[in-house]
């Protein structure tokens, strides 16, 4: 049986697991639950419900039957794939005890007699596609003069005042800053609010939150 011979960079590569189309995301989730670094790109779609008229929301795999797992644990994955029972033990925080769970059947993918592995950077197109397919969060525009506490990276804990707000970007005068900052509106949806106080001063030339 062929193994990954160069283990020095195994953590930077992913082995490919094959399973039933309908078990793709279940396998990725169960392996992650068991402590493996496993992933399969997914998207959320809406389709007509089997019963009723309202559409139902489903999470489906972008690469059906393919799951990727870090190659540094390929030996454990091979042992698991060939074990009679694909079970694992894990702590259940609700039951407050160890429980036994199972993985869907899978096999490690070989190519030309060797275990197929993929460099991490070659999975970036799939990660990018998954990000694009994620449903966009519902955003609301914010009221002028609204006081908010920021949670955006680099601005955590700071307070600011909303100057203008549109669907895509909201301009905020951050306390202590000479110029206002533009934030993607959806990143402010969970910001703590503290009433409003109208701001009528003409703002200076804004900067982007990414550039701040």
PDB file of C-alpha atoms in Angstrom, residues 13-195:
ATOM      1  CA  UNK A  13      -1.125  19.210   1.176  1.00  0.00           C
ATOM      2  CA  UNK A  14      -4.573  17.633   1.140  1.00  0.00           C
ATOM      3  CA  UNK A  15      -5.469  14.057   0.344  1.00  0.00           C
ATOM      4  CA  UNK A  16      -8.643  13.356  -1.586  1.00  0.00           C
ATOM      5  CA  UNK A  17     -11.427  11.217  -0.146  1.00  0.00           C
ATOM      6  CA  UNK A  18     -14.234   9.708  -2.201  1.00  0.00           C
ATOM      7  CA  UNK A  19     -17.697   8.895  -0.905  1.00  0.00           C
ATOM      8  CA  UNK A  20     -21.325   8.752  -1.983  1.00  0.00           C
ATOM      9  CA  UNK A  21     -22.613  11.981  -3.554  1.00  0.00           C
ATOM     10  CA  UNK A  22     -25.301  12.268  -0.901  1.00  0.00           C
ATOM     11  CA  UNK A  23     -22.801  11.816   1.960  1.00  0.00           C
ATOM     12  CA  UNK A  24     -20.226  14.435   0.939  1.00  0.00           C
ATOM     13  CA  UNK A  25     -20.993  17.120   3.513  1.00  0.00           C
ATOM     14  CA  UNK A  26     -21.873  14.553   6.169  1.00  0.00           C
ATOM     15  CA  UNK A  27     -18.420  12.992   5.785  1.00  0.00           C
ATOM     16  CA  UNK A  28     -16.636  16.351   5.942  1.00  0.00           C
ATOM     17  CA  UNK A  29     -18.596  17.270   9.089  1.00  0.00           C
ATOM     18  CA  UNK A  30     -18.043  13.935  10.844  1.00  0.00           C
ATOM     19  CA  UNK A  31     -14.301  13.966  10.135  1.00  0.00           C
ATOM     20  CA  UNK A  32     -14.045  17.517  11.479  1.00  0.00           C
ATOM     21  CA  UNK A  33     -16.041  16.420  14.533  1.00  0.00           C
ATOM     22  CA  UNK A  34     -13.526  13.597  15.075  1.00  0.00           C
ATOM     23  CA  UNK A  35     -10.582  16.012  15.002  1.00  0.00           C
ATOM     24  CA  UNK A  36      -9.480  15.815  11.365  1.00  0.00           C
ATOM     25  CA  UNK A  37      -8.897  18.937   9.301  1.00  0.00           C
ATOM     26  CA  UNK A  38     -11.398  18.079   6.562  1.00  0.00           C
ATOM     27  CA  UNK A  39     -13.373  20.229   4.168  1.00  0.00           C
ATOM     28  CA  UNK A  40     -15.626  20.109   1.143  1.00  0.00           C
ATOM     29  CA  UNK A  41     -16.812  23.326  -0.541  1.00  0.00           C
ATOM     30  CA  UNK A  42     -20.546  23.956  -0.320  1.00  0.00           C
ATOM     31  CA  UNK A  43     -23.191  26.447  -1.356  1.00  0.00           C
ATOM     32  CA  UNK A  44     -26.659  27.341  -0.125  1.00  0.00           C
ATOM     33  CA  UNK A  45     -29.478  27.104  -2.653  1.00  0.00           C
ATOM     34  CA  UNK A  46     -33.226  27.422  -2.671  1.00  0.00           C
ATOM     35  CA  UNK A  47     -35.483  24.979  -4.441  1.00  0.00           C
ATOM     36  CA  UNK A  48     -39.162  24.226  -4.573  1.00  0.00           C
ATOM     37  CA  UNK A  49     -40.224  22.297  -1.504  1.00  0.00           C
ATOM     38  CA  UNK A  50     -41.469  18.773  -1.978  1.00  0.00           C
ATOM     39  CA  UNK A  51     -44.491  19.722   0.068  1.00  0.00           C
ATOM     40  CA  UNK A  52     -46.096  23.130   0.085  1.00  0.00           C
ATOM     41  CA  UNK A  53     -45.382  26.156  -2.045  1.00  0.00           C
ATOM     42  CA  UNK A  54     -42.612  27.882  -0.088  1.00  0.00           C
ATOM     43  CA  UNK A  55     -39.054  27.251  -1.325  1.00  0.00           C
ATOM     44  CA  UNK A  56     -36.719  25.337   0.962  1.00  0.00           C
ATOM     45  CA  UNK A  57     -33.114  26.269   1.685  1.00  0.00           C
ATOM     46  CA  UNK A  58     -30.507  23.558   1.198  1.00  0.00           C
ATOM     47  CA  UNK A  59     -26.748  23.356   1.636  1.00  0.00           C
ATOM     48  CA  UNK A  60     -25.267  21.259  -1.170  1.00  0.00           C
ATOM     49  CA  UNK A  61     -21.683  20.303  -2.068  1.00  0.00           C
ATOM     50  CA  UNK A  62     -19.885  22.039  -4.905  1.00  0.00           C
ATOM     51  CA  UNK A  63     -17.748  18.923  -5.465  1.00  0.00           C
ATOM     52  CA  UNK A  64     -20.117  16.001  -4.846  1.00  0.00           C
ATOM     53  CA  UNK A  65     -18.366  12.820  -3.637  1.00  0.00           C
ATOM     54  CA  UNK A  66     -15.057  14.666  -2.998  1.00  0.00           C
ATOM     55  CA  UNK A  67     -13.804  15.612   0.483  1.00  0.00           C
ATOM     56  CA  UNK A  68     -10.350  17.041   1.203  1.00  0.00           C
ATOM     57  CA  UNK A  69      -8.386  16.196   4.369  1.00  0.00           C
ATOM     58  CA  UNK A  70      -4.945  17.274   5.557  1.00  0.00           C
ATOM     59  CA  UNK A  71      -2.372  14.762   4.335  1.00  0.00           C
ATOM     60  CA  UNK A  72      -0.414  14.738   7.598  1.00  0.00           C
ATOM     61  CA  UNK A  73      -3.044  12.316   8.971  1.00  0.00           C
ATOM     62  CA  UNK A  74      -3.346  10.116   5.915  1.00  0.00           C
ATOM     63  CA  UNK A  75      -2.245   7.034   7.882  1.00  0.00           C
ATOM     64  CA  UNK A  76      -5.146   7.538  10.321  1.00  0.00           C
ATOM     65  CA  UNK A  77      -7.532   8.056   7.417  1.00  0.00           C
ATOM     66  CA  UNK A  78      -6.361   4.836   5.747  1.00  0.00           C
ATOM     67  CA  UNK A  79      -6.836   2.896   8.983  1.00  0.00           C
ATOM     68  CA  UNK A  80     -10.292   4.401   9.398  1.00  0.00           C
ATOM     69  CA  UNK A  81     -11.332   3.727   5.800  1.00  0.00           C
ATOM     70  CA  UNK A  82     -10.368   0.041   6.164  1.00  0.00           C
ATOM     71  CA  UNK A  83     -11.842  -0.478   9.630  1.00  0.00           C
ATOM     72  CA  UNK A  84     -14.955  -2.693   9.908  1.00  0.00           C
ATOM     73  CA  UNK A  85     -16.856   0.054  11.731  1.00  0.00           C
ATOM     74  CA  UNK A  86     -16.201   3.693  10.882  1.00  0.00           C
ATOM     75  CA  UNK A  87     -16.912   4.852  14.423  1.00  0.00           C
ATOM     76  CA  UNK A  88     -15.288   7.442  16.654  1.00  0.00           C
ATOM     77  CA  UNK A  89     -15.698   8.647  20.218  1.00  0.00           C
ATOM     78  CA  UNK A  90     -16.287  12.292  21.019  1.00  0.00           C
ATOM     79  CA  UNK A  91     -17.412  14.382  24.006  1.00  0.00           C
ATOM     80  CA  UNK A  92     -21.039  15.493  23.833  1.00  0.00           C
ATOM     81  CA  UNK A  93     -21.386  18.798  25.748  1.00  0.00           C
ATOM     82  CA  UNK A  94     -25.170  18.451  26.043  1.00  0.00           C
ATOM     83  CA  UNK A  95     -25.121  14.904  27.384  1.00  0.00           C
ATOM     84  CA  UNK A  96     -21.878  15.634  29.270  1.00  0.00           C
ATOM     85  CA  UNK A  97     -20.379  12.276  28.374  1.00  0.00           C
ATOM     86  CA  UNK A  98     -18.470  10.513  25.624  1.00  0.00           C
ATOM     87  CA  UNK A  99     -20.636   9.209  22.788  1.00  0.00           C
ATOM     88  CA  UNK A 100     -20.010   6.991  19.773  1.00  0.00           C
ATOM     89  CA  UNK A 101     -20.723   8.368  16.316  1.00  0.00           C
ATOM     90  CA  UNK A 102     -20.117   7.087  12.828  1.00  0.00           C
ATOM     91  CA  UNK A 103     -18.612   8.247   9.555  1.00  0.00           C
ATOM     92  CA  UNK A 104     -20.148   7.560   6.151  1.00  0.00           C
ATOM     93  CA  UNK A 105     -18.210   5.016   4.116  1.00  0.00           C
ATOM     94  CA  UNK A 106     -15.288   6.541   2.198  1.00  0.00           C
ATOM     95  CA  UNK A 107     -12.017   5.618   0.544  1.00  0.00           C
ATOM     96  CA  UNK A 108      -8.730   7.426   0.064  1.00  0.00           C
ATOM     97  CA  UNK A 109      -8.234   8.325  -3.586  1.00  0.00           C
ATOM     98  CA  UNK A 110      -5.224   6.883  -5.437  1.00  0.00           C
ATOM     99  CA  UNK A 111      -3.728   7.996  -8.734  1.00  0.00           C
ATOM    100  CA  UNK A 112      -1.248   5.794 -10.634  1.00  0.00           C
ATOM    101  CA  UNK A 113      -0.783   3.643  -7.558  1.00  0.00           C
ATOM    102  CA  UNK A 114       0.023   6.526  -5.217  1.00  0.00           C
ATOM    103  CA  UNK A 115      -2.133   8.438  -2.777  1.00  0.00           C
ATOM    104  CA  UNK A 116      -3.299  11.550  -4.587  1.00  0.00           C
ATOM    105  CA  UNK A 117      -2.532  14.786  -2.747  1.00  0.00           C
ATOM    106  CA  UNK A 118      -3.258  18.394  -3.674  1.00  0.00           C
ATOM    107  CA  UNK A 119      -1.130  21.415  -2.658  1.00  0.00           C
ATOM    108  CA  UNK A 120      -2.994  23.859  -0.474  1.00  0.00           C
ATOM    109  CA  UNK A 121      -2.756  26.707  -3.000  1.00  0.00           C
ATOM    110  CA  UNK A 122      -4.538  24.625  -5.657  1.00  0.00           C
ATOM    111  CA  UNK A 123      -7.674  24.579  -3.498  1.00  0.00           C
ATOM    112  CA  UNK A 124      -7.891  28.373  -3.475  1.00  0.00           C
ATOM    113  CA  UNK A 125     -10.147  28.496  -6.589  1.00  0.00           C
ATOM    114  CA  UNK A 126     -12.632  26.252  -4.774  1.00  0.00           C
ATOM    115  CA  UNK A 127     -12.459  28.418  -1.653  1.00  0.00           C
ATOM    116  CA  UNK A 128     -13.037  31.501  -3.783  1.00  0.00           C
ATOM    117  CA  UNK A 129     -15.999  29.868  -5.512  1.00  0.00           C
ATOM    118  CA  UNK A 130     -17.476  28.884  -2.142  1.00  0.00           C
ATOM    119  CA  UNK A 131     -17.179  32.476  -0.901  1.00  0.00           C
ATOM    120  CA  UNK A 132     -18.901  33.765  -4.040  1.00  0.00           C
ATOM    121  CA  UNK A 133     -21.737  31.265  -3.684  1.00  0.00           C
ATOM    122  CA  UNK A 134     -22.458  32.139  -0.062  1.00  0.00           C
ATOM    123  CA  UNK A 135     -25.748  34.010   0.303  1.00  0.00           C
ATOM    124  CA  UNK A 136     -25.222  37.705   0.835  1.00  0.00           C
ATOM    125  CA  UNK A 137     -26.314  38.847   4.286  1.00  0.00           C
ATOM    126  CA  UNK A 138     -29.433  40.953   4.520  1.00  0.00           C
ATOM    127  CA  UNK A 139     -28.332  44.470   5.291  1.00  0.00           C
ATOM    128  CA  UNK A 140     -30.175  47.508   6.531  1.00  0.00           C
ATOM    129  CA  UNK A 141     -29.044  51.064   6.067  1.00  0.00           C
ATOM    130  CA  UNK A 142     -28.293  52.951   9.230  1.00  0.00           C
ATOM    131  CA  UNK A 143     -29.732  56.266  10.343  1.00  0.00           C
ATOM    132  CA  UNK A 144     -27.670  59.427  10.069  1.00  0.00           C
ATOM    133  CA  UNK A 145     -26.362  60.386  13.478  1.00  0.00           C
ATOM    134  CA  UNK A 146     -26.673  56.841  14.846  1.00  0.00           C
ATOM    135  CA  UNK A 147     -23.999  56.057  17.436  1.00  0.00           C
ATOM    136  CA  UNK A 148     -22.411  52.630  17.042  1.00  0.00           C
ATOM    137  CA  UNK A 149     -19.649  50.630  18.675  1.00  0.00           C
ATOM    138  CA  UNK A 150     -17.455  49.077  16.004  1.00  0.00           C
ATOM    139  CA  UNK A 151     -16.400  45.438  15.781  1.00  0.00           C
ATOM    140  CA  UNK A 152     -14.528  45.612  12.461  1.00  0.00           C
ATOM    141  CA  UNK A 153     -10.897  44.433  12.612  1.00  0.00           C
ATOM    142  CA  UNK A 154      -8.623  47.313  13.605  1.00  0.00           C
ATOM    143  CA  UNK A 155     -11.540  49.320  15.046  1.00  0.00           C
ATOM    144  CA  UNK A 156     -12.758  46.925  17.759  1.00  0.00           C
ATOM    145  CA  UNK A 157     -14.332  48.731  20.690  1.00  0.00           C
ATOM    146  CA  UNK A 158     -14.218  52.196  19.126  1.00  0.00           C
ATOM    147  CA  UNK A 159     -17.334  54.339  18.909  1.00  0.00           C
ATOM    148  CA  UNK A 160     -18.425  56.322  15.913  1.00  0.00           C
ATOM    149  CA  UNK A 161     -21.285  58.306  14.412  1.00  0.00           C
ATOM    150  CA  UNK A 162     -23.003  57.376  11.151  1.00  0.00           C
ATOM    151  CA  UNK A 163     -22.740  60.163   8.585  1.00  0.00           C
ATOM    152  CA  UNK A 164     -24.311  58.466   5.566  1.00  0.00           C
ATOM    153  CA  UNK A 165     -25.437  54.912   4.937  1.00  0.00           C
ATOM    154  CA  UNK A 166     -26.169  53.014   1.734  1.00  0.00           C
ATOM    155  CA  UNK A 167     -26.716  49.369   0.911  1.00  0.00           C
ATOM    156  CA  UNK A 168     -23.042  48.669   0.219  1.00  0.00           C
ATOM    157  CA  UNK A 169     -21.110  51.163   2.340  1.00  0.00           C
ATOM    158  CA  UNK A 170     -21.682  53.247   5.460  1.00  0.00           C
ATOM    159  CA  UNK A 171     -19.584  56.305   6.267  1.00  0.00           C
ATOM    160  CA  UNK A 172     -18.728  56.625   9.959  1.00  0.00           C
ATOM    161  CA  UNK A 173     -16.987  59.411  11.832  1.00  0.00           C
ATOM    162  CA  UNK A 174     -14.917  57.326  14.239  1.00  0.00           C
ATOM    163  CA  UNK A 175     -14.254  59.076  17.555  1.00  0.00           C
ATOM    164  CA  UNK A 176     -10.725  60.451  17.587  1.00  0.00           C
ATOM    165  CA  UNK A 177     -10.254  60.207  13.802  1.00  0.00           C
ATOM    166  CA  UNK A 178      -9.804  63.357  11.727  1.00  0.00           C
ATOM    167  CA  UNK A 179     -11.489  61.865   8.654  1.00  0.00           C
ATOM    168  CA  UNK A 180     -14.511  59.547   8.334  1.00  0.00           C
ATOM    169  CA  UNK A 181     -14.115  55.883   7.413  1.00  0.00           C
ATOM    170  CA  UNK A 182     -16.175  53.863   4.920  1.00  0.00           C
ATOM    171  CA  UNK A 183     -17.235  50.410   6.149  1.00  0.00           C
ATOM    172  CA  UNK A 184     -19.099  47.685   4.234  1.00  0.00           C
ATOM    173  CA  UNK A 185     -22.621  48.096   5.621  1.00  0.00           C
ATOM    174  CA  UNK A 186     -23.105  44.380   6.332  1.00  0.00           C
ATOM    175  CA  UNK A 187     -20.110  44.406   8.726  1.00  0.00           C
ATOM    176  CA  UNK A 188     -21.926  46.925  10.932  1.00  0.00           C
ATOM    177  CA  UNK A 189     -25.142  44.951  11.326  1.00  0.00           C
ATOM    178  CA  UNK A 190     -24.172  43.585  14.724  1.00  0.00           C
ATOM    179  CA  UNK A 191     -22.670  46.812  16.027  1.00  0.00           C
ATOM    180  CA  UNK A 192     -23.835  48.010  19.433  1.00  0.00           C
ATOM    181  CA  UNK A 193     -26.038  51.081  19.148  1.00  0.00           C
ATOM    182  CA  UNK A 194     -26.349  53.965  21.595  1.00  0.00           C
ATOM    183  CA  UNK A 195     -29.088  56.272  20.409  1.00  0.00           C
TER     184      UNK A 195
END
